[in-house]
């Protein structure tokens, strides 16, 4: 079930070519308020298909990945005269592709859809894996389907329309993929400058392609999340704990930042338990510190952080927490465990690396 | 994608065996008020699985195949602690299996489900084909998915808990399948007595099995409704027109009754255009008249009936209406057309056969 991934900064042309290859069906664009303001003017200029499509503009943000907003989209699909043969083009970040993909997979028992991610996180994370969905009743992604888009058109040309925080959030997932894959990709990532808004978007595109292909390979090897896909959780056990902790202390942090810091914590654990090379750990920590700053914790926070890690994964044992860890760059190992004492020691080293100790 | 069909009147045992073969997952039953009152007491007695499942009871009737009712079901699945590994057991008619299947296919991106139809129409029609869905914004089955149940457990033992009209409605679809398949099945159907409530449910079970297998065969030969599945529309072009006409005149008729009368109309057309044998047409019309009575129309009604037929199918030409017709029992032909004059002549003969002329 390999989906079509098109990497290009000639997005308008790519959309027109793709829709033409599908026999020029009736099309409907789903975007959000931000994309509609900052990206759609360019795309309407570059793509006849986009210019001639009905545009459904949703409210922006994860809190609008809701049943209310989905209901509005369904109604607007009816008003737009969408049929089962129409094609939806989702233009936006992960929220748009999640809810737009869910709308497409349920309208008249399923229409085709195309994803055009306009955020780095959307490109690297949401465009592969076939997950669609909405939040419901206070739970994230509670409702949804597994439905692959007909294709994803992946670019870097719209990234400078977004706040720098968005770019860094997505880049954290790319760093994770680099660590999971090999030293070459990892090295390129650490030598790339994220200085904003002057970063080199053309140079970023092939790096993004490498990164998406890492995820694609993992997902294809384990489409139904039975085992190996867990490698994609690397950095996320500690990262989610940081995120929950920050939320509980009324100073929420972006998911990608939490992942960047979580990757350091889990690389420390990898060093302690699987001999991950110390020199690569130091280089990585330095890169994250320079670009993301440091997430401040003290040793008094360890018990609540460790409790959050325990809740995040349904751990079978109360004594040990489950992690994906690395022997080296490109050598992940799922189902590793660490004790609270080991995690505490790792957080000590994290604070030391971040200059917090 | 052939689904498991289990024909038995030992329904409780079949559910327990099936759930056991699936590794005894957590189960949730979805039923409606009617099933809950009239069928569940038996099933709770006969099935440990059903007795131990949380039961979600929805309001009965097609008007409750709605987003509001689906939202309640999704919330109750959360309260029941349902996970992606839980299994939903839909116990009821087509409304329950449609909405329950849709809930299952979208909750946490998809759970397994089992259908236990308790109406004849549900058994013969809704248990094969993988269609799930709800009505939305005034349109029937506007939202939904194609999702096959893990299995359907098909029985006749609960049919006497229903009004006779329900039985006759489902039987009309069986008559259609008999006409599409062969003289043996067709002949058995015409020699079976529907006198209620003394009808022979054990004798009906193998006939129901034959009938479901006819539909299964058609659906498997054309899973995405590209062409041959249109044979299942036989009787429905005129049937839907009768249904709409009755609705517009404030005296709605049951869908199955409309199909029974529509089958006569389309057999007349088959006789006129494809030489369907006159003797079989007369035998069939007599059976329908005895069991369903006659739907009264006059020649003044023809224009509005023909207009309804034109709307029902997106006919390419304004001059001709599309039908599935039969050369003989077991010899259907899709994409046949008839002119308004030919349809008028067929309706004359219908009225004659029904004693209305």
XYZ file of C-alpha atoms in Angstrom:
714
model
C 0.000 0.000 0.000
C 2.810 2.340 -0.854
C 1.428 5.790 -1.504
C 2.717 8.243 -4.055
C 5.105 10.821 -2.606
C 6.033 13.753 -4.804
C 8.888 15.990 -3.605
C 8.892 19.340 -5.385
C 8.736 23.068 -4.825
C 6.692 23.441 -8.019
C 3.601 22.557 -6.024
C 0.979 24.087 -8.309
C 2.264 22.250 -11.359
C 2.459 19.003 -9.379
C -1.190 19.339 -8.288
C -2.351 20.051 -11.842
C -0.355 17.139 -13.293
C -1.594 14.753 -10.621
C -5.260 15.715 -10.980
C -4.906 15.493 -14.752
C -3.448 11.970 -14.404
C -6.541 11.096 -12.330
C -8.804 12.070 -15.242
C -9.619 15.641 -14.141
C -12.201 14.803 -11.487
C -14.241 17.443 -9.634
C -12.021 18.766 -6.801
C -12.603 20.456 -3.450
C -9.822 22.130 -1.447
C -9.790 21.951 2.353
C -7.531 24.506 4.059
C -7.468 26.415 7.322
C -7.572 30.143 7.969
C -3.769 30.438 8.055
C -3.125 28.456 4.890
C -5.936 30.279 3.182
C -4.318 33.637 3.968
C -0.648 32.836 3.475
C -0.383 29.913 1.034
C -3.530 29.876 -1.088
C -2.780 33.171 -2.898
C 0.409 31.599 -4.311
C -1.227 28.258 -5.063
C -4.236 29.793 -6.814
C -1.744 31.557 -9.048
C 0.294 28.432 -9.743
C -2.470 25.843 -10.096
C -5.538 25.940 -12.330
C -7.036 23.097 -10.328
C -6.723 24.976 -7.033
C -7.979 28.213 -8.602
C -11.084 26.432 -9.892
C -11.863 24.360 -6.789
C -14.406 25.192 -4.117
C -12.367 26.002 -0.986
C -13.541 24.857 2.429
C -11.688 26.920 5.045
C -11.661 25.481 8.561
C -10.656 27.159 11.813
C -6.974 26.639 12.583
C -5.451 24.685 15.450
C -5.660 21.272 17.095
C -8.686 22.303 19.207
C -10.651 22.542 15.946
C -9.806 18.986 14.911
C -13.277 18.348 16.297
C -16.584 16.697 15.412
C -18.164 20.159 15.127
C -15.644 21.248 12.507
C -15.900 17.879 10.708
C -19.687 18.270 10.572
C -19.249 21.679 8.942
C -16.851 20.168 6.400
C -19.274 17.334 5.574
C -22.065 19.882 5.029
C -19.853 22.037 2.846
C -18.900 19.002 0.769
C -22.606 18.519 0.080
C -23.023 22.213 -0.847
C -19.978 21.951 -3.115
C -21.703 19.126 -4.973
C -19.029 16.584 -4.059
C -19.705 13.033 -5.213
C -17.889 9.766 -4.576
C -15.739 10.510 -7.647
C -14.715 13.972 -6.453
C -11.222 14.407 -5.018
C -10.364 16.382 -1.870
C -7.090 18.328 -1.775
C -5.984 18.959 1.816
C -3.729 22.023 1.941
C -2.317 22.772 5.387
C -0.662 21.216 8.408
C -1.413 17.980 10.232
C -4.769 19.244 11.499
C -6.044 19.834 7.963
C -4.773 16.523 6.607
C -6.117 14.580 9.610
C -9.622 16.019 9.522
C -9.723 16.393 5.727
C -8.599 12.778 5.290
C -11.266 11.621 7.747
C -13.933 13.647 5.923
C -12.822 12.121 2.611
C -12.742 8.559 3.916
C -16.301 8.772 5.285
C -18.151 11.010 2.787
C -20.386 8.789 0.628
C -18.384 5.810 1.931
C -15.052 7.140 0.736
C -13.568 9.617 -1.749
C -9.961 9.949 -2.918
C -7.821 12.676 -1.368
C -4.451 14.347 -1.884
C -2.337 15.861 0.913
C -0.339 19.031 0.340
C 1.383 19.636 3.683
C 2.442 23.239 4.281
C 4.192 22.715 7.628
C 7.375 20.747 8.205
C 5.696 18.588 10.845
C 2.829 17.901 8.442
C 5.290 16.961 5.706
C 7.502 14.739 7.789
C 4.929 13.180 10.045
C 1.351 13.376 8.870
C 1.822 12.680 5.163
C 2.818 9.032 5.598
C 1.067 6.313 7.562
C -2.526 6.687 6.455
C -3.815 7.956 9.778
C -6.816 10.280 9.651
C -8.923 11.490 12.525
C -10.288 13.984 14.997
C -10.149 14.549 18.732
C -13.334 13.569 20.565
C -14.668 13.838 24.067
C -11.329 15.069 25.408
C -9.241 12.322 23.785
C -6.778 12.925 20.971
C -7.422 11.146 17.663
C -10.223 9.132 19.229
C -12.160 8.830 15.955
C -10.639 8.201 12.544
C -9.716 5.710 9.878
C -6.618 4.254 8.289
C -6.871 5.713 4.767
C -3.958 6.435 2.489
C -4.072 9.607 0.421
C -3.852 9.101 -3.339
C -0.610 11.090 -3.110
C 1.226 13.600 -0.932
C 2.956 16.553 -2.579
C 5.797 17.541 -0.286
C 7.583 20.878 -0.495
C 9.611 23.336 1.563
C 8.640 26.539 -0.258
C 5.844 27.589 2.116
C 7.737 27.017 5.361
C 8.799 30.657 5.643
C 5.112 31.655 5.891
C 5.099 30.017 9.336
C 6.504 31.023 12.752
C 9.994 29.645 13.353
C 8.665 27.506 16.191
C 6.715 25.469 13.614
C 9.862 24.847 11.597
C 11.799 23.696 14.653
C 8.927 21.461 15.751
C 9.001 19.587 12.480
C 12.780 19.490 12.374
C 12.822 17.571 15.678
C 11.056 14.691 13.930
C 13.632 14.874 11.133
C 16.406 14.672 13.744
C 14.720 11.568 15.139
C 14.568 9.965 11.692
C 18.244 10.804 11.143
C 19.178 9.107 14.422
C 17.135 6.056 13.456
C 18.621 5.782 9.957
C 22.339 6.464 9.455
C 25.303 8.768 10.116
C 25.106 10.440 6.720
C 21.549 11.722 7.153
C 22.215 12.503 10.809
C 25.375 14.447 9.933
C 23.626 16.519 7.268
C 20.915 17.457 9.738
C 23.428 18.653 12.352
C 25.258 20.780 9.770
C 22.108 22.484 8.496
C 21.333 25.958 9.793
C 17.840 26.759 10.963
C 18.460 30.508 11.205
C 15.162 32.094 10.248
C 13.817 33.288 7.848
C 16.990 32.956 5.793
C 17.245 29.177 5.939
C 17.899 27.456 2.617
C 14.578 25.875 1.635
C 15.971 24.279 -1.563
C 18.685 22.492 0.414
C 16.065 21.381 2.947
C 13.928 19.601 0.320
C 16.226 16.568 -0.319
C 16.837 16.294 3.437
C 13.081 16.227 3.954
C 12.795 13.543 1.276
C 15.376 11.389 3.103
C 13.467 11.887 6.311
C 10.046 11.017 4.935
C 11.495 7.907 3.288
C 12.799 6.745 6.678
C 9.294 6.958 8.086
C 7.762 5.393 4.963
C 10.129 2.418 5.252
C 9.242 1.854 8.905
C 5.499 2.184 8.304
C 5.552 -0.210 5.339
C 7.438 -2.781 7.401
C 4.725 -2.649 10.072
C 1.532 -1.142 8.633
C -0.740 -2.102 11.525
C 1.526 -1.010 14.381
C 2.265 -4.473 15.709
C 5.895 -3.994 16.641
C 8.718 -2.398 14.712
C 6.824 0.846 14.165
C 7.564 1.471 17.845
C 10.992 2.725 16.762
C 9.161 5.910 15.767
C 8.450 6.443 19.480
C 12.141 7.118 20.001
C 12.491 10.322 22.044
C 8.763 10.395 22.737
C 8.562 8.644 26.117
C 10.629 11.325 27.838
C 9.390 13.947 25.354
C 5.727 13.333 26.218
C 6.615 13.447 29.920
C 8.234 16.866 29.401
C 5.161 17.992 27.470
C 2.708 16.835 30.157
C 4.872 18.298 32.898
C 5.012 21.696 31.152
C 1.258 21.581 30.564
C 0.619 20.791 34.229
C 2.785 23.792 35.192
C 0.795 26.140 32.936
C 3.696 26.741 30.555
C 3.010 24.439 27.610
C 5.817 23.678 25.141
C 5.524 22.780 21.464
C 5.444 19.043 20.783
C 8.550 19.167 18.576
C 10.584 20.959 21.220
C 9.567 18.334 23.760
C 10.693 15.654 21.295
C 14.071 17.372 20.726
C 14.742 17.429 24.472
C 13.288 13.937 24.879
C 15.698 12.659 22.227
C 18.608 13.896 24.357
C 17.222 12.133 27.441
C 16.751 8.881 25.560
C 20.166 9.124 23.890
C 21.634 9.427 27.400
C 19.759 6.248 28.362
C 20.997 4.640 25.122
C 24.549 5.562 26.134
C 24.073 4.145 29.624
C 22.320 0.923 28.625
C 23.363 0.196 25.021
C 26.721 2.012 24.742
C 25.514 4.681 22.309
C 28.694 6.671 21.460
C 29.293 9.542 23.866
C 30.725 11.855 21.195
C 27.561 11.703 19.031
C 25.433 12.313 22.110
C 27.427 15.473 22.913
C 27.257 16.793 19.357
C 23.495 16.229 19.265
C 22.891 17.857 22.667
C 24.913 20.889 21.580
C 22.850 21.251 18.380
C 19.572 21.045 20.263
C 20.737 23.470 22.953
C 21.779 26.014 20.312
C 18.537 25.796 18.324
C 15.867 24.896 20.876
C 17.370 26.173 24.134
C 16.976 24.011 27.234
C 13.927 22.681 29.035
C 14.549 23.434 32.701
C 13.938 20.730 35.286
C 15.341 20.109 38.752
C 15.859 16.807 40.527
C 12.726 17.515 42.582
C 10.724 17.066 39.364
C 11.955 13.528 38.652
C 9.182 11.645 40.486
C 6.382 13.395 38.592
C 8.263 13.086 35.274
C 8.795 9.356 35.816
C 5.137 8.968 36.786
C 4.180 10.667 33.499
C 6.408 8.223 31.566
C 4.742 5.306 33.295
C 1.292 6.578 32.233
C 2.325 7.418 28.691
C 3.083 3.826 27.761
C 0.904 1.090 29.138
C 3.879 -0.469 30.907
C 3.336 -4.013 32.048
C 5.619 -3.721 35.052
C 5.419 -0.932 37.641
C 9.183 -1.175 38.198
C 10.356 -0.488 34.660
C 9.535 1.912 31.863
C 9.509 0.886 28.206
C 11.694 2.718 25.645
C 13.032 2.468 22.132
C 16.813 2.995 22.479
C 19.810 3.063 20.119
C 23.034 1.039 20.069
C 24.318 3.619 17.629
C 22.954 5.931 14.940
C 20.908 3.648 12.650
C 20.700 0.821 15.203
C 17.437 1.114 17.141
C 16.160 -1.512 19.556
C 12.490 -1.584 20.630
C 11.170 -2.859 23.994
C 14.090 -1.707 26.138
C 13.373 -0.973 29.785
C 14.880 1.322 32.384
C 14.305 1.570 36.128
C 13.308 4.847 37.821
C 16.872 5.048 39.220
C 18.388 4.733 35.740
C 15.982 7.353 34.388
C 16.909 9.678 37.252
C 20.592 9.234 36.438
C 19.853 9.966 32.777
C 17.963 13.150 33.686
C 21.003 14.231 35.783
C 23.189 13.905 32.695
C 20.528 15.674 30.562
C 20.655 18.655 32.979
C 24.424 18.594 32.862
C 24.461 18.616 29.027
C 21.952 21.481 28.974
C 23.972 23.506 31.521
C 21.163 23.230 34.073
C 22.987 21.301 36.807
C -12.487 -10.115 0.959
C -15.035 -12.860 1.537
C -16.566 -12.452 4.964
C -17.594 -15.254 7.253
C -21.279 -16.085 7.061
C -22.686 -18.418 9.698
C -26.219 -19.717 9.161
C -27.706 -21.140 12.349
C -30.602 -20.800 14.758
C -28.264 -21.575 17.671
C -27.249 -17.926 17.680
C -25.956 -17.700 21.264
C -23.630 -20.655 20.807
C -22.417 -19.280 17.480
C -21.566 -15.914 19.079
C -19.682 -17.565 21.943
C -17.735 -19.879 19.600
C -16.863 -17.027 17.263
C -15.692 -14.690 20.029
C -13.714 -17.538 21.557
C -12.027 -18.174 18.185
C -11.061 -14.493 18.162
C -9.204 -14.919 21.463
C -11.969 -13.733 23.798
C -11.597 -9.995 23.274
C -13.520 -7.378 25.245
C -16.959 -7.070 23.619
C -19.650 -4.404 23.418
C -23.179 -5.093 22.147
C -25.055 -2.473 20.110
C -28.817 -3.032 19.854
C -31.938 -0.904 19.534
C -34.912 -0.549 21.861
C -36.893 -3.240 20.027
C -34.117 -5.793 19.886
C -33.246 -5.059 23.469
C -36.804 -5.835 24.576
C -37.655 -8.770 22.349
C -34.400 -10.515 21.387
C -31.808 -9.730 24.043
C -33.583 -11.671 26.828
C -33.162 -14.867 24.772
C -29.634 -14.063 23.685
C -28.438 -13.197 27.191
C -29.680 -16.597 28.224
C -28.004 -18.413 25.334
C -24.689 -16.540 25.153
C -22.192 -15.886 27.928
C -20.508 -13.281 25.740
C -23.725 -11.324 25.256
C -24.658 -11.659 28.937
C -21.272 -10.242 29.963
C -21.049 -7.428 27.387
C -21.881 -3.786 27.970
C -25.046 -3.132 25.929
C -25.469 0.144 24.050
C -29.166 0.528 23.214
C -29.986 3.027 20.461
C -33.348 4.482 19.492
C -35.089 2.395 16.810
C -35.850 3.370 13.237
C -34.186 4.821 10.178
C -34.638 8.400 11.417
C -32.210 7.550 14.229
C -29.494 6.401 11.822
C -28.169 9.885 12.525
C -25.021 11.723 13.541
C -26.626 12.485 16.921
C -27.187 8.813 17.646
C -23.713 7.910 16.327
C -22.185 10.514 18.652
C -23.976 8.918 21.601
C -22.668 5.487 20.551
C -19.070 6.789 20.253
C -19.349 8.304 23.762
C -20.771 5.108 25.193
C -17.939 3.112 23.608
C -15.528 5.319 25.544
C -17.511 4.820 28.782
C -17.541 1.070 28.143
C -13.738 1.153 28.012
C -13.624 -0.018 24.387
C -10.145 -0.181 22.838
C -8.976 -0.887 19.315
C -8.887 -4.588 20.228
C -12.457 -4.669 21.501
C -15.129 -6.204 19.274
C -18.582 -4.734 18.642
C -21.531 -7.107 18.240
C -24.375 -5.437 16.317
C -27.674 -7.118 17.204
C -30.668 -5.773 15.283
C -31.877 -4.788 11.838
C -30.160 -2.847 9.083
C -30.204 0.392 11.074
C -28.195 -1.174 13.905
C -25.670 -2.875 11.613
C -25.237 0.268 9.474
C -24.627 2.665 12.354
C -22.850 0.087 14.549
C -20.555 -0.853 11.674
C -19.785 2.811 11.033
C -19.061 3.370 14.741
C -16.748 0.339 14.744
C -14.910 1.352 11.584
C -14.148 4.852 12.925
C -13.605 4.347 16.667
C -9.855 4.550 17.373
C -9.329 4.169 13.622
C -11.175 0.872 13.397
C -12.323 -2.030 15.556
C -13.602 -5.446 14.492
C -17.338 -6.049 14.499
C -19.828 -8.896 14.147
C -23.335 -8.539 12.709
C -26.240 -10.521 14.150
C -29.216 -9.467 12.010
C -32.592 -9.982 13.656
C -34.766 -8.892 10.725
C -35.127 -10.673 7.412
C -34.164 -7.537 5.490
C -31.098 -7.125 7.704
C -30.134 -10.742 7.109
C -30.640 -10.780 3.375
C -29.504 -7.298 2.536
C -27.391 -5.557 5.150
C -25.174 -8.447 6.235
C -23.248 -8.681 2.958
C -21.511 -5.929 1.019
C -19.560 -4.120 3.711
C -21.618 -0.961 3.605
C -21.860 1.001 6.837
C -23.263 4.451 7.339
C -25.728 7.017 8.565
C -28.153 9.496 7.026
C -26.925 13.105 7.109
C -28.357 16.475 6.251
C -31.470 14.947 4.713
C -29.603 12.452 2.517
C -29.705 8.690 3.031
C -26.407 6.935 3.781
C -24.487 10.135 3.068
C -21.679 9.277 5.499
C -20.137 5.851 5.964
C -17.365 3.443 5.076
C -16.902 0.182 3.232
C -15.996 -2.140 6.135
C -16.658 -5.853 6.221
C -17.797 -7.355 9.513
C -15.582 -10.090 10.920
C -18.610 -12.347 10.489
C -22.385 -12.274 10.196
C -24.440 -14.801 12.152
C -27.657 -15.288 10.207
C -30.759 -16.885 11.697
C -34.533 -17.028 11.310
C -35.449 -17.733 14.946
C -36.164 -14.134 15.962
C -38.306 -13.202 12.966
C -41.573 -13.922 14.807
C -40.729 -11.170 17.302
C -41.332 -8.684 14.467
C -44.471 -7.353 12.747
C -45.392 -9.373 9.656
C -44.726 -6.336 7.474
C -41.025 -6.647 8.364
C -40.979 -10.270 7.256
C -42.637 -9.456 3.942
C -40.267 -6.550 3.370
C -37.245 -8.802 3.649
C -38.874 -11.559 1.638
C -39.235 -9.195 -1.343
C -35.417 -9.015 -1.548
C -35.292 -12.815 -1.402
C -37.771 -12.960 -4.294
C -35.485 -10.629 -6.247
C -32.473 -12.865 -5.564
C -34.475 -15.918 -6.655
C -35.385 -14.212 -9.939
C -31.739 -13.285 -10.496
C -30.414 -16.782 -9.735
C -32.356 -19.811 -10.987
C -35.715 -21.562 -11.274
C -35.057 -23.885 -8.344
C -34.579 -21.102 -5.793
C -37.350 -19.050 -7.394
C -39.739 -22.002 -7.298
C -39.050 -22.734 -3.616
C -39.762 -19.113 -2.755
C -43.132 -19.141 -4.541
C -44.162 -22.344 -2.790
C -43.272 -21.080 0.698
C -46.082 -19.791 2.886
C -45.664 -16.531 4.706
C -48.769 -16.988 6.866
C -47.894 -15.367 10.160
C -46.904 -16.152 12.899
C -47.062 -19.818 11.998
C -44.522 -19.714 9.182
C -41.859 -22.416 9.272
C -38.671 -20.653 10.408
C -36.514 -23.797 10.147
C -37.495 -24.270 6.509
C -36.814 -20.587 5.872
C -33.182 -20.796 7.064
C -31.732 -22.748 4.078
C -33.767 -20.567 1.704
C -32.265 -17.510 3.378
C -28.807 -19.054 2.986
C -29.397 -19.523 -0.771
C -30.559 -15.942 -0.996
C -27.628 -14.397 0.881
C -25.193 -16.439 -1.219
C -26.719 -14.954 -4.387
C -25.992 -11.469 -3.081
C -22.543 -12.482 -1.820
C -21.642 -13.829 -5.263
C -22.729 -10.627 -7.003
C -20.928 -8.391 -4.506
C -17.699 -10.385 -4.721
C -17.781 -10.175 -8.510
C -18.011 -6.363 -8.308
C -16.896 -5.166 -4.867
C -16.665 -1.478 -5.784
C -19.956 -1.167 -7.639
C -18.488 -0.613 -11.084
C -20.996 -2.554 -13.117
C -22.436 -6.011 -12.543
C -23.614 -5.172 -9.014
C -26.314 -3.150 -10.781
C -28.233 -6.423 -11.190
C -29.176 -5.962 -7.527
C -31.149 -2.884 -8.609
C -33.591 -5.182 -10.357
C -37.130 -4.145 -9.326
C -35.825 -1.011 -7.651
C -36.222 1.583 -10.417
C -39.984 1.186 -10.492
C -40.019 0.200 -6.794
C -38.336 3.453 -5.719
C -40.724 5.411 -7.923
C -43.697 3.734 -6.175
C -42.067 4.509 -2.812
C -41.497 8.197 -3.647
C -44.982 8.490 -5.121
C -46.587 7.017 -1.991
C -44.472 9.307 0.207
C -45.503 12.357 -1.822
C -49.146 11.367 -1.345
C -48.769 11.089 2.431
C -49.313 7.342 2.495
C -45.792 5.848 2.703
C -45.290 2.178 1.925
C -42.600 -0.177 3.273
C -39.507 -0.426 1.052
C -39.884 -4.176 0.591
C -43.508 -3.854 -0.537
C -42.441 -1.242 -3.084
C -39.763 -3.656 -4.324
C -42.257 -6.525 -4.639
C -44.544 -4.382 -6.786
C -41.560 -2.897 -8.635
C -40.394 -6.422 -9.501
C -43.731 -7.051 -11.219
C -43.392 -3.832 -13.226
C -39.862 -4.675 -14.306
C -40.771 -8.282 -15.129
C -43.458 -6.881 -17.420
C -40.802 -4.725 -19.097
C -38.554 -7.812 -19.284
C -41.374 -9.671 -21.010
C -41.952 -6.807 -23.455
C -38.288 -6.117 -24.258
C -36.388 -9.361 -23.552
C -39.085 -12.032 -23.921
C -39.200 -12.985 -20.250
C -41.671 -15.947 -20.129
C -45.255 -14.822 -19.627
C -46.185 -17.831 -17.484
C -43.495 -17.060 -14.841
C -44.551 -13.423 -14.815
C -48.148 -14.422 -14.084
C -47.186 -16.875 -11.327
C -45.008 -14.223 -9.674
C -47.661 -11.489 -9.909
C -50.208 -13.826 -8.350
C -47.878 -14.631 -5.431
C -47.202 -10.954 -4.764
C -50.873 -10.017 -5.020
C -51.826 -12.730 -2.514
C -49.145 -11.804 0.017
C -48.591 -8.070 -0.449
C -51.868 -6.916 -1.972
C -51.749 -4.351 -4.776
C -50.320 -0.849 -4.982
C -53.055 1.233 -6.587
C -52.148 3.611 -9.394
C -54.125 5.065 -12.275
C -52.921 6.095 -15.724
C -53.040 9.731 -14.581
C -50.129 8.925 -12.246
C -47.786 7.716 -14.994
C -46.096 11.066 -15.729
C -45.078 11.659 -12.118
C -44.016 8.001 -11.693
C -41.849 8.180 -14.828
C -40.388 11.483 -13.635
C -39.470 9.783 -10.338
C -37.738 6.949 -12.263
C -35.754 9.505 -14.237
C -34.544 11.145 -11.014
C -33.778 7.910 -9.237
C -31.046 6.873 -11.644
C -28.804 9.512 -13.110
C -29.944 8.676 -16.604
C -27.736 10.016 -19.355
C -30.561 10.494 -21.814
C -33.801 12.326 -21.055
C -35.648 10.050 -23.475
C -34.877 6.708 -21.899
C -34.767 5.234 -18.406
C -32.129 2.720 -17.307
C -33.140 -0.702 -15.943
C -31.758 -4.103 -15.086
C -34.056 -6.584 -16.895
C -34.267 -10.378 -17.262
C -34.268 -12.628 -20.353
C -35.452 -15.365 -18.026
C -35.092 -16.374 -14.384
C -31.333 -16.404 -13.748
C -30.519 -14.362 -16.861
C -30.236 -10.697 -15.896
C -28.993 -7.969 -18.226
C -27.807 -4.594 -16.884
C -28.030 -1.239 -18.696
C -31.308 -1.872 -20.496
C -33.401 1.159 -21.407
C -37.089 1.813 -21.903
C -38.937 4.833 -23.275
C -41.715 6.579 -21.304
C -44.223 5.005 -23.737
C -42.887 1.501 -23.049
C -42.980 2.141 -19.295
C -46.559 3.383 -19.595
C -47.516 0.208 -21.442
C -45.803 -1.866 -18.739
C -47.710 -0.039 -15.997
C -50.962 -0.771 -17.876
C -50.132 -4.479 -17.732
C -49.102 -4.163 -14.055
C -52.542 -2.702 -13.262
C -54.165 -5.473 -15.233
C -52.217 -8.173 -13.361
C -53.116 -6.561 -10.020
C -56.804 -6.317 -10.962
C -56.641 -2.512 -10.915
C -57.501 -1.828 -14.535
